[in-house]
C-alpha atoms as one frame of an Amber mdcrd trajectory, in Angstrom:
protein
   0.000   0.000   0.000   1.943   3.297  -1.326  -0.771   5.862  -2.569  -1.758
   8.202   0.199  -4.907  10.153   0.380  -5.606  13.760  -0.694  -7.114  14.011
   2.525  -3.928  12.813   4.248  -1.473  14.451   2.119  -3.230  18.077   2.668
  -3.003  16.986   6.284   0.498  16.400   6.211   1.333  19.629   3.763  -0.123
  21.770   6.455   1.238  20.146   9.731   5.161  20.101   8.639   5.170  23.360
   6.689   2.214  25.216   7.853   2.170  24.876  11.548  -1.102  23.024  11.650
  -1.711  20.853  14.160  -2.607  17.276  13.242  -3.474  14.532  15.948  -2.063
  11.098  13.799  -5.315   8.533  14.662  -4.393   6.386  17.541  -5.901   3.435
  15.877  -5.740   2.928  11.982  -8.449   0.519  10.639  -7.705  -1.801   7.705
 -10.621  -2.407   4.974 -10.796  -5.180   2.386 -12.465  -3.253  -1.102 -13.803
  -4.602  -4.494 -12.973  -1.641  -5.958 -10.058   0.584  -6.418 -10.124   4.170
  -4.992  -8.321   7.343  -5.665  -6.345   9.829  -3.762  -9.646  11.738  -3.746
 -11.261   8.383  -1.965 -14.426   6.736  -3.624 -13.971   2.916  -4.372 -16.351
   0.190  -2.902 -15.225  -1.165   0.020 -16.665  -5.098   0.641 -20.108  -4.414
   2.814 -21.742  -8.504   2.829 -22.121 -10.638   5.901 -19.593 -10.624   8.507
 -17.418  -7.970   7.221 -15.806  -5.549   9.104 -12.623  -3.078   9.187 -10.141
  -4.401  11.470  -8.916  -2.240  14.222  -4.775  -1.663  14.398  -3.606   0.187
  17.261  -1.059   2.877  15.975   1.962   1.586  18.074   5.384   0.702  17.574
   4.157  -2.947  19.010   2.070  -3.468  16.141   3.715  -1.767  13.013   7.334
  -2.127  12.323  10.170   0.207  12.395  11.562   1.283   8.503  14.679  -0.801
   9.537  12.987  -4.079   9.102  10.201  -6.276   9.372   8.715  -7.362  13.043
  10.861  -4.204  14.887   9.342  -2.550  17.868  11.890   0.362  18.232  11.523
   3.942  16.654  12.399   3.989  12.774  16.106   4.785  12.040  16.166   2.701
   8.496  16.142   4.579   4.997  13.583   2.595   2.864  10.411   3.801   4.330
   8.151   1.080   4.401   6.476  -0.446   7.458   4.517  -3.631   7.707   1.779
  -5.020  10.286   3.871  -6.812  13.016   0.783  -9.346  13.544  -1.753 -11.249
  11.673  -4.929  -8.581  10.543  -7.979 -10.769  10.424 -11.386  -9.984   9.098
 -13.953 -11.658  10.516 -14.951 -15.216   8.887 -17.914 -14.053   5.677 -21.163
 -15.057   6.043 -22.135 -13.428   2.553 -20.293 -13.802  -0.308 -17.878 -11.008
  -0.313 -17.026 -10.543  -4.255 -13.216 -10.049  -5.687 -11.436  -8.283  -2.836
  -8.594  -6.121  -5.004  -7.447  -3.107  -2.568  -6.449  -2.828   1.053  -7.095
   0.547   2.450  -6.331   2.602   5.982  -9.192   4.169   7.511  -9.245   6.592
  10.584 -12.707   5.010  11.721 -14.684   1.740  12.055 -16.735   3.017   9.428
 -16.851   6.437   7.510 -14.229   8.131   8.746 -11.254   9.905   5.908  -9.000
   7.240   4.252  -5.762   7.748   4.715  -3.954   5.310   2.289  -4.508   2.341
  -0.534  -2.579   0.069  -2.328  -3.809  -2.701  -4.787  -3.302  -6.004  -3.198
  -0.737  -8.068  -5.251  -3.292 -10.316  -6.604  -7.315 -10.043  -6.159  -8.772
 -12.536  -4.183 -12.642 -13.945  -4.316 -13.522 -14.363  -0.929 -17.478 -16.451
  -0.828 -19.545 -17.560   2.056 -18.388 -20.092   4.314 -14.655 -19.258   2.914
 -12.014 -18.932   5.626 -11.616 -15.709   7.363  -9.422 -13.693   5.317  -5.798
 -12.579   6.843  -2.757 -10.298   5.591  -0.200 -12.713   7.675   2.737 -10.586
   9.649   5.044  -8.663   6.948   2.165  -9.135   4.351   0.384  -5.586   4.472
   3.309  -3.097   3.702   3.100   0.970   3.609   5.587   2.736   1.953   6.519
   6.128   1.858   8.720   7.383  -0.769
């Protein structure tokens, strides 16, 4: 996940350079959609039967340091990226969910601003009675470049 959102970049614009203060959420949520966004938002995030956004506390615990994968110390590394440092499960569907193609970081359970996308690296059809679906630790990556 790389493309952050034009509500998040304007955010960012005007808390390093403008002196505008921005409170970072202190949970990020992580949504499963069936159709791509933009930086504007938009897309269709999955809605059926047992679906949910998964709550990630914003911690150094649970995403890792730019130095590496599964760190727990402050970033010191030059690439960027982080990744989830534990498994993000949705809850098991009890609808058929459709082609699942984008991950997405929301600042709320539901409605709230996105705050970044990325296509996932291949689309996955998730149906009723299907196991609950799960970015494994490392698998969810944010980059910023």
């Amino acid at each position: 996940m790389s493309a952050l959102s034009d509500y998040l970049e304007n955010k960012l614009v005007d808390h390093l350079l403008r002196g505008q203060a921005y409170t970072a959420p202190a949970t990020v949520y992580v949504a499963l959609l069936t159709a791509a966004p933009s930086d504007g938002g938009g897309g269709t995030e999955v809605s059926a039967g047992g679906y949910a956004r998964v709550a990630v506390a914003s911690s150094l615990a649970n995403w890792a340091g730019t130095q590496g994968a599964g760190t727990t110390v402050a970033s010191s590394g030059a690439g960027g990226q982080t990744s989830n440092n534990a498994a993000v499960t949705f809850g098991a569907p009890s609808a058929n969910w459709g082609s699942v193609t984008h991950a997405a970081l929301y600042d709320a359970s539901t409605g709230g601003n996105l705050l970044a996308w990325g296509a996932l690296g291949a689309s996955k059809t998730i149906n009723n009675g299907d196991a609950a679906p799960s970015f494994a630790a490392g698998a969810l990556t944010f980059t910023l470049a």
